mmCIF file of C-alpha atoms in Angstrom:
data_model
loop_
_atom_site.group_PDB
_atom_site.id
_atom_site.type_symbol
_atom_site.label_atom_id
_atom_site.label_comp_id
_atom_site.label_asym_id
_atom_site.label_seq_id
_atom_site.Cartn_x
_atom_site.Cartn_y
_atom_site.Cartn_z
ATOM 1 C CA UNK A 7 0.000 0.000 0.000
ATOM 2 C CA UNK A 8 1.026 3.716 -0.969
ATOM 3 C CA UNK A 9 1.613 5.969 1.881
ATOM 4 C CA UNK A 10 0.616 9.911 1.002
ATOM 5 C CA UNK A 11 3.009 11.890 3.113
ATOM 6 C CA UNK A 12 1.857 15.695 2.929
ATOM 7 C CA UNK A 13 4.118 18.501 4.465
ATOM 8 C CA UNK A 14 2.185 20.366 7.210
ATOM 9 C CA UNK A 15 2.067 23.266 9.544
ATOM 10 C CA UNK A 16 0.859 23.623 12.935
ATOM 11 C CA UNK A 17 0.604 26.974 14.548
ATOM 12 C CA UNK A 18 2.290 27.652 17.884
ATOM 13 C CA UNK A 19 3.150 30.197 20.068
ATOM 14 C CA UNK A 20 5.034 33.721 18.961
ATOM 15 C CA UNK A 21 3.728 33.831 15.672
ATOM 16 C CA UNK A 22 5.068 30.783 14.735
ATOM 17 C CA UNK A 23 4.274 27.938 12.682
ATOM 18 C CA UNK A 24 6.040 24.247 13.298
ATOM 19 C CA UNK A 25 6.454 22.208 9.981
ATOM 20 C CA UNK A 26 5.268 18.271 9.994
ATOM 21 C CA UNK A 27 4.599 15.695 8.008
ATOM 22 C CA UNK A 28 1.248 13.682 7.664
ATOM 23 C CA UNK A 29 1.122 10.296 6.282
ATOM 24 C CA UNK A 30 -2.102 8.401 5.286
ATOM 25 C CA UNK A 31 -2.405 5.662 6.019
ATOM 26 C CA UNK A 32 -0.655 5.962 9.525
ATOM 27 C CA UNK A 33 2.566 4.231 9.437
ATOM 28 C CA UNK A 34 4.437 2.391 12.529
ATOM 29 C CA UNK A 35 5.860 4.580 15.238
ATOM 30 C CA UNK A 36 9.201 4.239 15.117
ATOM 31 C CA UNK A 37 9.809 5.681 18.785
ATOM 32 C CA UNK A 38 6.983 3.498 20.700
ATOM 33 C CA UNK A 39 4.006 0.975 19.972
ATOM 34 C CA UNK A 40 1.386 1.416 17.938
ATOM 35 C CA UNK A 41 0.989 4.115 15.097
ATOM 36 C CA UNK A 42 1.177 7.617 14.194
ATOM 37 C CA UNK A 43 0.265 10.158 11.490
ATOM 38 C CA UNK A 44 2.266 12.999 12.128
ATOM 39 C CA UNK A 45 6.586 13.335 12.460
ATOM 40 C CA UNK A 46 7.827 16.724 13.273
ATOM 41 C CA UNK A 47 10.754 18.060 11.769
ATOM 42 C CA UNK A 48 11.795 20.995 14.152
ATOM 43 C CA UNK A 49 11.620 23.472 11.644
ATOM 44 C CA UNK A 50 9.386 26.762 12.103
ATOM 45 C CA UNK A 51 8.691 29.746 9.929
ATOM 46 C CA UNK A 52 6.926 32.526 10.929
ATOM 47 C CA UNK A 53 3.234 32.956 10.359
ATOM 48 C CA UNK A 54 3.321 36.705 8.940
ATOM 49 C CA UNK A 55 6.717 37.589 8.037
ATOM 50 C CA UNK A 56 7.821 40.972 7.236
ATOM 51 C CA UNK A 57 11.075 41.976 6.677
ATOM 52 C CA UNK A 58 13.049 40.640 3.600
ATOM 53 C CA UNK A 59 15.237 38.101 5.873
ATOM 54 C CA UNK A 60 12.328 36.796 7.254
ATOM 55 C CA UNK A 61 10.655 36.005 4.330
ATOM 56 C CA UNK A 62 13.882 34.354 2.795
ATOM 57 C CA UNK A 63 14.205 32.683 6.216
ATOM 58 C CA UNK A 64 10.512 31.178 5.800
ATOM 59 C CA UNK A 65 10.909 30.110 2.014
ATOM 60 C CA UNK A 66 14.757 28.410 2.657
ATOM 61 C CA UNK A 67 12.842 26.351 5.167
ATOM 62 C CA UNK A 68 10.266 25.799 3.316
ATOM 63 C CA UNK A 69 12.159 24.373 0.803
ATOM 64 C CA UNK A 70 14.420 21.978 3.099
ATOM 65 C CA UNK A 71 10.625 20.387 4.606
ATOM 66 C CA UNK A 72 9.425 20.047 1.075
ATOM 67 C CA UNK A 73 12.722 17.876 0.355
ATOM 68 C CA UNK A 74 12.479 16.226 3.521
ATOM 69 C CA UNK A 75 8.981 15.499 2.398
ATOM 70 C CA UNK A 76 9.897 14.076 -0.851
ATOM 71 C CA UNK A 77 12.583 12.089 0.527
ATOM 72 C CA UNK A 78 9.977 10.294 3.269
ATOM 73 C CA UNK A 79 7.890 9.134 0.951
ATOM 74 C CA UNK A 80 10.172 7.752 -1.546
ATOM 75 C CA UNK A 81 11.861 6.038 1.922
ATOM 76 C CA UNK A 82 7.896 4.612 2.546
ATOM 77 C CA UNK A 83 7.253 3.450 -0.391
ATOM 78 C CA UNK A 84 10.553 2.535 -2.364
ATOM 79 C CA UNK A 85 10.511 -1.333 -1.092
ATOM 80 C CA UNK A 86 7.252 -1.302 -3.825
ATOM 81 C CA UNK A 87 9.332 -0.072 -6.940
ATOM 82 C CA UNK A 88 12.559 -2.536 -6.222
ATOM 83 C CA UNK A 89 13.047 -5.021 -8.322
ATOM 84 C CA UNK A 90 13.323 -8.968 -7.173
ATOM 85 C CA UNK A 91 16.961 -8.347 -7.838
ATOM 86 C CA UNK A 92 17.247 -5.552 -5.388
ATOM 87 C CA UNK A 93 14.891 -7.012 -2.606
ATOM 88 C CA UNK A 94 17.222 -9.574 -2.678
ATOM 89 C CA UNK A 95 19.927 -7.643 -2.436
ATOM 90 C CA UNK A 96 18.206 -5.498 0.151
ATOM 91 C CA UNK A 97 17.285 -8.384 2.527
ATOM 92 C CA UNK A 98 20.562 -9.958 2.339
ATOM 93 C CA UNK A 99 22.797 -6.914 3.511
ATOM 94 C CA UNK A 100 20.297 -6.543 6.537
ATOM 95 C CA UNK A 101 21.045 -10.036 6.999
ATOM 96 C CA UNK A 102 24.782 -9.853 7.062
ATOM 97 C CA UNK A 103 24.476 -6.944 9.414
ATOM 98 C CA UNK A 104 22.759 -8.892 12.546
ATOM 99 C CA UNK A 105 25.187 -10.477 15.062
ATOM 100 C CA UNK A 106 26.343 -13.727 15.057
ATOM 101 C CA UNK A 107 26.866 -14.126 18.779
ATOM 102 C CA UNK A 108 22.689 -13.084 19.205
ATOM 103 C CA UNK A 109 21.712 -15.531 16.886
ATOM 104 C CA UNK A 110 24.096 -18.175 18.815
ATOM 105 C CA UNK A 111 22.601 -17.333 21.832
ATOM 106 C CA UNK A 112 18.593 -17.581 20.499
ATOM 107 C CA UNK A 113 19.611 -21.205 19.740
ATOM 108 C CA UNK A 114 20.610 -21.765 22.975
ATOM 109 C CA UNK A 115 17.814 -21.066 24.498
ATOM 110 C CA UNK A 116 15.763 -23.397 22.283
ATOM 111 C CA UNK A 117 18.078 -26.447 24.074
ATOM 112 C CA UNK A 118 17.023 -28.602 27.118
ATOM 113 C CA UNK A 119 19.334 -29.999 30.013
ATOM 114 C CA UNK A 120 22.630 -29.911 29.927
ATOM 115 C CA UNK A 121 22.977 -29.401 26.414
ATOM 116 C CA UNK A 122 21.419 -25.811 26.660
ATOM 117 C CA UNK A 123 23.946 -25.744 29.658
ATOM 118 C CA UNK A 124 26.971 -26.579 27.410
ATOM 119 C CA UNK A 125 25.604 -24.153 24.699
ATOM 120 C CA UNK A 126 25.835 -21.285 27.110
ATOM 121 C CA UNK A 127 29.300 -22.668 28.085
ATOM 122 C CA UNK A 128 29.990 -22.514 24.318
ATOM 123 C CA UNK A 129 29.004 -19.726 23.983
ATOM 124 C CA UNK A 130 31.427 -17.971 26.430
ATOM 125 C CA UNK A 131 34.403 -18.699 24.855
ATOM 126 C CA UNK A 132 32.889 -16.799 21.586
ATOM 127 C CA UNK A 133 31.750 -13.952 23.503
ATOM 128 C CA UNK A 134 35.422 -13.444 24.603
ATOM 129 C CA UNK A 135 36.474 -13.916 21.438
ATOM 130 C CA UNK A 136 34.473 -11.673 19.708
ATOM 131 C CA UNK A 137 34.640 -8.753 22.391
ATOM 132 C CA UNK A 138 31.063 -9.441 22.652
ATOM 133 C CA UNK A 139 29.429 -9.266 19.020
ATOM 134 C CA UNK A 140 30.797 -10.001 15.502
ATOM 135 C CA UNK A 141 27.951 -9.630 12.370
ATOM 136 C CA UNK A 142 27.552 -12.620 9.877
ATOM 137 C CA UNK A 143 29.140 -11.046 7.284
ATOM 138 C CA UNK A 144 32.159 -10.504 9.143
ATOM 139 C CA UNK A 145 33.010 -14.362 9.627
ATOM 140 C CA UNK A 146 34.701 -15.708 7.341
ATOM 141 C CA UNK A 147 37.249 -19.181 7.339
ATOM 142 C CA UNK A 148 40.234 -17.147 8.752
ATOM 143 C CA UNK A 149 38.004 -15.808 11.194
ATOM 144 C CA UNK A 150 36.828 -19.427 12.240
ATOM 145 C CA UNK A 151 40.077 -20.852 11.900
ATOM 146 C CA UNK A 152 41.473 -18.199 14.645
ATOM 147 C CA UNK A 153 38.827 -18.961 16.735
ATOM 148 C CA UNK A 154 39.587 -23.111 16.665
ATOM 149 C CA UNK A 155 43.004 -21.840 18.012
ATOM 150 C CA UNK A 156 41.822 -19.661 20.466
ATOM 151 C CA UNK A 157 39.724 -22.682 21.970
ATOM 152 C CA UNK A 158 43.113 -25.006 21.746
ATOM 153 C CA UNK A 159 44.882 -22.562 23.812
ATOM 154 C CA UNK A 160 42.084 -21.627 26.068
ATOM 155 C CA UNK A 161 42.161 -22.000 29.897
ATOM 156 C CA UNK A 162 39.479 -23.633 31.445
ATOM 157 C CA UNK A 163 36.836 -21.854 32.979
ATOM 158 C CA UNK A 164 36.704 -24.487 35.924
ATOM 159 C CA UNK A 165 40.228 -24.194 36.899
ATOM 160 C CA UNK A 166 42.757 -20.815 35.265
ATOM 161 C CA UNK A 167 45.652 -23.212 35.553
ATOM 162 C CA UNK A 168 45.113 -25.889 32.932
ATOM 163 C CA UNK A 169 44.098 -25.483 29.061
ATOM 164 C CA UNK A 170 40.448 -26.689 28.156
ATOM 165 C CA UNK A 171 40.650 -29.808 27.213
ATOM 166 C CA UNK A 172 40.948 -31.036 23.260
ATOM 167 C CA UNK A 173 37.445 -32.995 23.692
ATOM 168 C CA UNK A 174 35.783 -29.574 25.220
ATOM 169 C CA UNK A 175 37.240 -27.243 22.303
ATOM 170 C CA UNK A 176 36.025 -30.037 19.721
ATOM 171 C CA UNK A 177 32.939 -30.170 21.336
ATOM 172 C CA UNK A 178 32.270 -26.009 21.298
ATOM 173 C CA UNK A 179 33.748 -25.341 18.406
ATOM 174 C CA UNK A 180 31.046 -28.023 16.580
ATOM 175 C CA UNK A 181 28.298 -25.787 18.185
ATOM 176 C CA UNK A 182 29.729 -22.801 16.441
ATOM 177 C CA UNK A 183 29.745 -24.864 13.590
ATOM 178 C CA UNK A 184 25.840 -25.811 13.719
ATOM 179 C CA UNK A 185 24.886 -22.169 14.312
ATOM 180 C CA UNK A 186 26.735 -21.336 10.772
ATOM 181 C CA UNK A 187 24.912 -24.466 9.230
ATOM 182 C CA UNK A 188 21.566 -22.884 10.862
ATOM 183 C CA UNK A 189 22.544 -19.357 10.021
ATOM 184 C CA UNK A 190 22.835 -20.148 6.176
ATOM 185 C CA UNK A 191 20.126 -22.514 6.325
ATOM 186 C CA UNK A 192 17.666 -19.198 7.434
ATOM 187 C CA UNK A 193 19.818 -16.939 4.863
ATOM 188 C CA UNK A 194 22.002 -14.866 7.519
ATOM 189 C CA UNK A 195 25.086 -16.389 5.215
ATOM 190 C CA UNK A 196 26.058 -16.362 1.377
ATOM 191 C CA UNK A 197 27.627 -19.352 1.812
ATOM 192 C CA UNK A 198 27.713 -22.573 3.754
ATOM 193 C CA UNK A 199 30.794 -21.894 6.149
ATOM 194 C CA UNK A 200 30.318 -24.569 8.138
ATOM 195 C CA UNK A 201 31.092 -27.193 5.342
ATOM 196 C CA UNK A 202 34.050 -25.620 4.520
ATOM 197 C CA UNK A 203 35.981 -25.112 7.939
ATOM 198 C CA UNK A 204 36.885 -28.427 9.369
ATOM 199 C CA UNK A 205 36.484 -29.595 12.903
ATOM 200 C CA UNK A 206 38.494 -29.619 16.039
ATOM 201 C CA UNK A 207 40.086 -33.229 15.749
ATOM 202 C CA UNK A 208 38.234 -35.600 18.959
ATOM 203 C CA UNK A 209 41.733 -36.606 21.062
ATOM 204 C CA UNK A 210 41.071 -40.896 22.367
ATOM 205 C CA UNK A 211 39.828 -41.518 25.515
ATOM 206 C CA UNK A 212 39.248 -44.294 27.489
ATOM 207 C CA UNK A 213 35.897 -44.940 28.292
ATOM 208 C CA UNK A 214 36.188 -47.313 31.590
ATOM 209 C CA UNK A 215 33.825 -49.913 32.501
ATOM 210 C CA UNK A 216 32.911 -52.570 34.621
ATOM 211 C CA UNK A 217 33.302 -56.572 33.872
ATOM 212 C CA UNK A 218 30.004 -58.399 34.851
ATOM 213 C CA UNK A 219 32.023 -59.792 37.510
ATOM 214 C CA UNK A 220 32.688 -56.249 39.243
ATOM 215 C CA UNK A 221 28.856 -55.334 38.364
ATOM 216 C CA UNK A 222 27.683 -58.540 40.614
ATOM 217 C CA UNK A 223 30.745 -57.773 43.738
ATOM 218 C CA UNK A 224 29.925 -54.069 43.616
ATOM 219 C CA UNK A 225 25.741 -55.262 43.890
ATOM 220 C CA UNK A 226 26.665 -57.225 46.568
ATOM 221 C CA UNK A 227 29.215 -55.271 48.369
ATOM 222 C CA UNK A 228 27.458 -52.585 51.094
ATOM 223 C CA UNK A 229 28.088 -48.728 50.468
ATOM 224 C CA UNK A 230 27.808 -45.798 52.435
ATOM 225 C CA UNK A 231 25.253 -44.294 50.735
ATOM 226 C CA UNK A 232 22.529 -46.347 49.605
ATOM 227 C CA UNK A 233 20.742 -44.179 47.572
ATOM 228 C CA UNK A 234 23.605 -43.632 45.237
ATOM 229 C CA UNK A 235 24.383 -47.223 45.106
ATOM 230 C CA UNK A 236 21.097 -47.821 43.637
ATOM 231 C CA UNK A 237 21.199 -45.210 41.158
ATOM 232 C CA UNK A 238 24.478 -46.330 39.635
ATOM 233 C CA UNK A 239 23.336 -50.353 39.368
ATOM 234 C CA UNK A 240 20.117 -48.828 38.118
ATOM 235 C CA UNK A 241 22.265 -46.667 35.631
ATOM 236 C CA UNK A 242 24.059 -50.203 34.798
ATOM 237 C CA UNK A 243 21.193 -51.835 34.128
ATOM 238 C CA UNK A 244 19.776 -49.317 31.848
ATOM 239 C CA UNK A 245 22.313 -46.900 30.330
ATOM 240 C CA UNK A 246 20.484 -44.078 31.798
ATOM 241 C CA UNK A 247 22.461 -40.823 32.676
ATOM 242 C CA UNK A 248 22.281 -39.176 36.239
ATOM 243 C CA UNK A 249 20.153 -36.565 35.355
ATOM 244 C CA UNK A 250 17.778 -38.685 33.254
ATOM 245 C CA UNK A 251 17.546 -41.139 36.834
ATOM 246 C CA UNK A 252 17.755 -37.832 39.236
ATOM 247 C CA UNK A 253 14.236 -36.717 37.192
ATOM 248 C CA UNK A 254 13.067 -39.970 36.864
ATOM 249 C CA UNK A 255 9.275 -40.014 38.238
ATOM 250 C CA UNK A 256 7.445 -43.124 38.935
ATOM 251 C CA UNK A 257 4.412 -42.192 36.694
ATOM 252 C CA UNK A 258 7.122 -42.261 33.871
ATOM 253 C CA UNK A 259 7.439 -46.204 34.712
ATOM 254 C CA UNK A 260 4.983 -48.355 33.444
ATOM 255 C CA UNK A 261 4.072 -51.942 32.360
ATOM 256 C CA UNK A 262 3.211 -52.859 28.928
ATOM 257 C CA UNK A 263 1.595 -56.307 28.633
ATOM 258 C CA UNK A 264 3.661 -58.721 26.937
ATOM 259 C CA UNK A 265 6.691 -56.487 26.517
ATOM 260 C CA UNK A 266 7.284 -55.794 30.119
ATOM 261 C CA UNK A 267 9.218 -52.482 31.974
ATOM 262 C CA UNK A 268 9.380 -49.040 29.710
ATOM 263 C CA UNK A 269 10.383 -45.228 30.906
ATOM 264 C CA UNK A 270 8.490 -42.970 28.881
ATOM 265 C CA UNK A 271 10.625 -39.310 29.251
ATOM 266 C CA UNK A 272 12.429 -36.644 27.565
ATOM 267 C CA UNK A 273 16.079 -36.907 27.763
ATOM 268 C CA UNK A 274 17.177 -34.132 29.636
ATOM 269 C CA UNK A 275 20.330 -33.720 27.511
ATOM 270 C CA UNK A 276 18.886 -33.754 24.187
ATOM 271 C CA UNK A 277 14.905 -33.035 24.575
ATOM 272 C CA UNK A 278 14.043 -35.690 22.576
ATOM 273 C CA UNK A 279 11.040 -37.891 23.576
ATOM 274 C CA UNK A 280 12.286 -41.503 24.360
ATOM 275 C CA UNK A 281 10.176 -44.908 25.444
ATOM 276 C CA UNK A 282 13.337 -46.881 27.300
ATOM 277 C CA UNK A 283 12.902 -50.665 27.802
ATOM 278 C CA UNK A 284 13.915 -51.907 31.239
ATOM 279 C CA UNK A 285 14.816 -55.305 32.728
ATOM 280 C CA UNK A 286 12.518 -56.706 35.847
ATOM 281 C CA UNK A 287 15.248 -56.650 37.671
ATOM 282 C CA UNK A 288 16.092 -53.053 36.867
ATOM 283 C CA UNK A 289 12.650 -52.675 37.920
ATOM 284 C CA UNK A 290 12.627 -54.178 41.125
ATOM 285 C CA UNK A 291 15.577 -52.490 42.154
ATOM 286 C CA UNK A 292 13.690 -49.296 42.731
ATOM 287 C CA UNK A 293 11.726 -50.642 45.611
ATOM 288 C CA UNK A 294 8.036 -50.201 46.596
ATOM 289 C CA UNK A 295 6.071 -48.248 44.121
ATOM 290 C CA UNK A 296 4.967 -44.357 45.364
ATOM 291 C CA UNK A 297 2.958 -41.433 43.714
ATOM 292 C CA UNK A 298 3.062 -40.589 40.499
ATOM 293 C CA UNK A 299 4.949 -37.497 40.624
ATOM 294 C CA UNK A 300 6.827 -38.158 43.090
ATOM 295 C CA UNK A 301 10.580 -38.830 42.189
ATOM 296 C CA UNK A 302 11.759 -42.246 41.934
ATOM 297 C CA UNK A 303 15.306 -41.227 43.585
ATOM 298 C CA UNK A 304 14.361 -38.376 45.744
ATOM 299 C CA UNK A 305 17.047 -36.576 47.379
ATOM 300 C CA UNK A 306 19.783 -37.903 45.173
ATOM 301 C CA UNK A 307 22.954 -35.784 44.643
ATOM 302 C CA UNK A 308 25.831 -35.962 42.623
ATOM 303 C CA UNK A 309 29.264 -34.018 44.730
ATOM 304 C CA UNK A 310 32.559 -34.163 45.673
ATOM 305 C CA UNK A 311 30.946 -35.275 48.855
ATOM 306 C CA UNK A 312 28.876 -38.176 47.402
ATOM 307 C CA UNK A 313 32.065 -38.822 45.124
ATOM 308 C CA UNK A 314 34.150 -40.034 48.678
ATOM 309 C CA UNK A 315 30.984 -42.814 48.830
ATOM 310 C CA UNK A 316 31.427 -43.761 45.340
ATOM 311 C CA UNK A 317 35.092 -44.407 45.510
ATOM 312 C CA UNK A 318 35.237 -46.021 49.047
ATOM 313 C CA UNK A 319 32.266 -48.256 47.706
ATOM 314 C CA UNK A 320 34.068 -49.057 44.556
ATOM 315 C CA UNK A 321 37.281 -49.833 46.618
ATOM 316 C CA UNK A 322 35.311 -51.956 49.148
ATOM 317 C CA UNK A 323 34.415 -54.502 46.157
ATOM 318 C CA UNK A 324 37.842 -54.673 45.528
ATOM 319 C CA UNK A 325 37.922 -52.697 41.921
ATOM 320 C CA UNK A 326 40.907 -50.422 41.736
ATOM 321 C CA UNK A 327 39.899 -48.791 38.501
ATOM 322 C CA UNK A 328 38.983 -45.051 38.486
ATOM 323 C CA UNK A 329 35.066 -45.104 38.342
ATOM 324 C CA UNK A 330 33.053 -42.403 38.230
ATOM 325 C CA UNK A 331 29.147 -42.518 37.901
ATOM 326 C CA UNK A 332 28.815 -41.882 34.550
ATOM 327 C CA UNK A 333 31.505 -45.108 33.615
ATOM 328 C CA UNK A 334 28.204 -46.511 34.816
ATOM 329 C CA UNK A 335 26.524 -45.974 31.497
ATOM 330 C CA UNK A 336 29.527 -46.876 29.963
ATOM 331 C CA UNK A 337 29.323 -50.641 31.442
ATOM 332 C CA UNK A 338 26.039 -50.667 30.387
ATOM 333 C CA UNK A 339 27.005 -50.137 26.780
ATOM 334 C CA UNK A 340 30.114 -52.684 26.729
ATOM 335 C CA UNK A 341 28.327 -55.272 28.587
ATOM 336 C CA UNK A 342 24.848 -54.961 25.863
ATOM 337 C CA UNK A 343 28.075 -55.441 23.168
ATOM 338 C CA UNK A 344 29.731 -57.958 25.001
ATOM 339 C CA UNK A 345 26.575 -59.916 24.972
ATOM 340 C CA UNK A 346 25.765 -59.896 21.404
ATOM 341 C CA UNK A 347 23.455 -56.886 21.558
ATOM 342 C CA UNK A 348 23.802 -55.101 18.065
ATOM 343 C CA UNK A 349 25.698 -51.430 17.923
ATOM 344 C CA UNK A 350 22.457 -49.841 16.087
ATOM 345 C CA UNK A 351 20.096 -51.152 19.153
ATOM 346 C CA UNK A 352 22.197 -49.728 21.498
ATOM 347 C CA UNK A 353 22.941 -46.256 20.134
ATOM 348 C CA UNK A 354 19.119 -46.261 20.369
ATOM 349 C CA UNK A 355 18.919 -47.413 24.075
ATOM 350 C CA UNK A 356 21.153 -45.196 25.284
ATOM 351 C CA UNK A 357 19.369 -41.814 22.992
ATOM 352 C CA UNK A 358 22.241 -41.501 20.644
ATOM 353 C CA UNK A 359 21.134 -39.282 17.783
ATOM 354 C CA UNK A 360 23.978 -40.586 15.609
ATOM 355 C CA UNK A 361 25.151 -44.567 15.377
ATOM 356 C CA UNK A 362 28.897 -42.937 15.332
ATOM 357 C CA UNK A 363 28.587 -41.802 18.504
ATOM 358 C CA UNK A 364 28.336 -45.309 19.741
ATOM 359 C CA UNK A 365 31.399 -46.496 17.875
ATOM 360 C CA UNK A 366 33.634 -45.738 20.627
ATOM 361 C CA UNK A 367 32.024 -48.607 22.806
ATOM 362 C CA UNK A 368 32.408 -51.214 19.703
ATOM 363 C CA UNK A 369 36.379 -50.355 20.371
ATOM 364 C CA UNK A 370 36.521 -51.392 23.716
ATOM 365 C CA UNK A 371 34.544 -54.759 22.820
ATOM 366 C CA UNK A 372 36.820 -55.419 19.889
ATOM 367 C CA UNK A 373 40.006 -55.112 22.321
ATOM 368 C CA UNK A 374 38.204 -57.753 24.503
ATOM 369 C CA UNK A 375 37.679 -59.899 22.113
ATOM 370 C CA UNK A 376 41.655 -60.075 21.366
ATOM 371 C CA UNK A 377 42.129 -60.609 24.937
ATOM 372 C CA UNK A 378 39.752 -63.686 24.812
ATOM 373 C CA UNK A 379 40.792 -64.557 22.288
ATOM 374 C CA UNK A 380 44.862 -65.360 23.947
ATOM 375 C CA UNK A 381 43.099 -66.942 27.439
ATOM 376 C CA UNK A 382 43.247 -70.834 25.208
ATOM 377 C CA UNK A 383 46.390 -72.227 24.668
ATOM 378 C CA UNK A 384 47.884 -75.511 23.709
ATOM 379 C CA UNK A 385 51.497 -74.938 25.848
ATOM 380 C CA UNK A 386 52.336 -73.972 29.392
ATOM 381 C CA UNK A 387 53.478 -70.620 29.957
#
């Protein structure tokens, strides 16, 4: 729609007249909500002007509202004259021009869990970076490839005296990397950065576990805390993180006839909605049944303090490897290997949005299997 914009006066006080302009229709307020006909221009003339000056005074104003006038309405109503060509043009400067770091941070707060936790994190490190905002069109590949440097030679935010590690700096730099991927998905980019910058290599780690052996001596061996002993078998048995089991509800548990145990939940690190299959004994580990919301493991923490339990259990059974809770989940994984459980079911059971990710426990299952494999021989040692 046209907008008419008509140049104006208003009289005031002293003999004065203030210039405006009028649009029709109204058009959007650019100071406030809602809409307004009228923008001043702080220009008066006088209403009866006598002297020479005056009069040259009143038409040199004049003049410079008339212009202002013109150029308003060409401002108003040039987006409906552009070509496709320049709209495009148009849309994708504005689009270059918004910050990067904004954007980041509006797909952050779309997460859940801890992965909305580690976004923020993330996102940090880029702040710092950046001095606090960089535009879209001001990244570019030696821009990114700075940055991957800057994470490698980072400090940790936990603790000023070591470097972040490889794993965290692969991890937040791939973040960056799927806000670029959004960013020229929505048109904020010319071009697809993110397929063109490669990754912060993933360093090896070992991902310890328990033997079923240690699983039984650790279920039978007393702990401390017994609250936290049942959330790690429970963790065992299922392959559940802590903060899936610390939100875990009891109306979330239910029976299906002829398939037995499922958790219906979202996964707290990824959102996702998830039905998880559960053993009876998993099951009856939990004890006696209670309300539906109330939490199946209430009052469980995970701290330095509840750490000392974990390891002084662990010790108890006799295990001298470093366990933490979430080697746990781990055991689950190798053991559901071990036993002949396929890598794509598992990556499933234990919410892994990629098969790859699951890899790492088909490693360790391999390297067991070469160990078994020496245990028969025909000689004596």
């Amino acid at each position: 729609m046209t907008v008419k914009v008509t140049l104006r006066k208003k009289t005031i006080t002293r003999g004065r007249q203030s210039l405006y302009l009028d649009f029709y229709p109204p058009i959007k307020n650019p100071n406030k909500d809602g809409f307004t006909r009228r923008e001043f221009l702080g220009l008066y003339i006088l209403s009866k002007p006598k002297t020479t000056t005056e009069k040259q005074s009143n038409k040199q104003k004049l003049y410079i509202a008339e212009q202002l006038c013109l150029k308003r309405e060409n401002e108003l109503n040039k987006p409906e004259i552009y070509t496709a060509f320049e709209l495009d043009q148009k849309r994708k400067i504005e689009a270059g021009n918004k910050c990067f770091i904004k954007y980041c941070q509006g797909l952050a707060s779309e997460r859940k869990g801890s992965n909305k936790k580690s976004w923020k994190s993330a996102l940090n490190y880029l702040v710092e970076f950046c001095n606090g905002s960089i535009k879209f069109n001001e990244l570019n590949i030696d821009v990114l490839e700075r940055y991957k440097r800057y994470l490698l030679n980072s400090n940790s935010v936990r603790s000023k005296k070591s470097k972040l590690s490889q794993n965290t700096a692969h991890s937040y730099f791939n973040k960056v990397k799927a806000a670029l991927k959004s960013g020229f998905k929505d048109g904020y980019l010319a071009e697809d950065l993110s397929s063109k910058v490669n990754p912060i290599p993933k360093a090896e780690t070992r991902r310890e576990f328990l033997t079923q052996d240690e699983l039984i001596r650790l279920y039978q061996t007393d702990c401390n805390n017994p609250l936290l002993k049942k959330a790690a078998l429970f963790s065992a048995l299922t392959g559940l993180r802590f903060s899936d089991i610390k939100a875990l509800t009891w109306g979330k548990i239910r029976h299906i006839d002829n398939l037995g145990y499922m958790i219906f939940f979202d996964q707290l690190k990824t959102g996702s909605p998830e039905y998880h299959p559960i053993s009876k004994e998993a099951y009856e580990l939990l004890g006696e049944k209670r309300k539906e919301y109330d939490f199946v493991f209430e009052g469980l923490e995970y701290s330095a303090y509840q750490n000392k339990h974990l390891y002084q259990w662990i010790g108890a059974a006799g295990i001298t490897k470093e366990i933490t809770f979430h080697c746990f989940r781990h055991t689950y994984a190798t053991l559901q290997l071990l036993g002949g459980t396929d890598i794509y079911t598992v990556s499933k059971m234990l919410g892994h949005k990629d098969v790859g990710t699951t890899q790492v426990y088909a490693k360790i299952t391999n390297e067991s299997k070469f160990k078994a494999a020496g245990k028969i021989k025909l000689r004596k040692s």
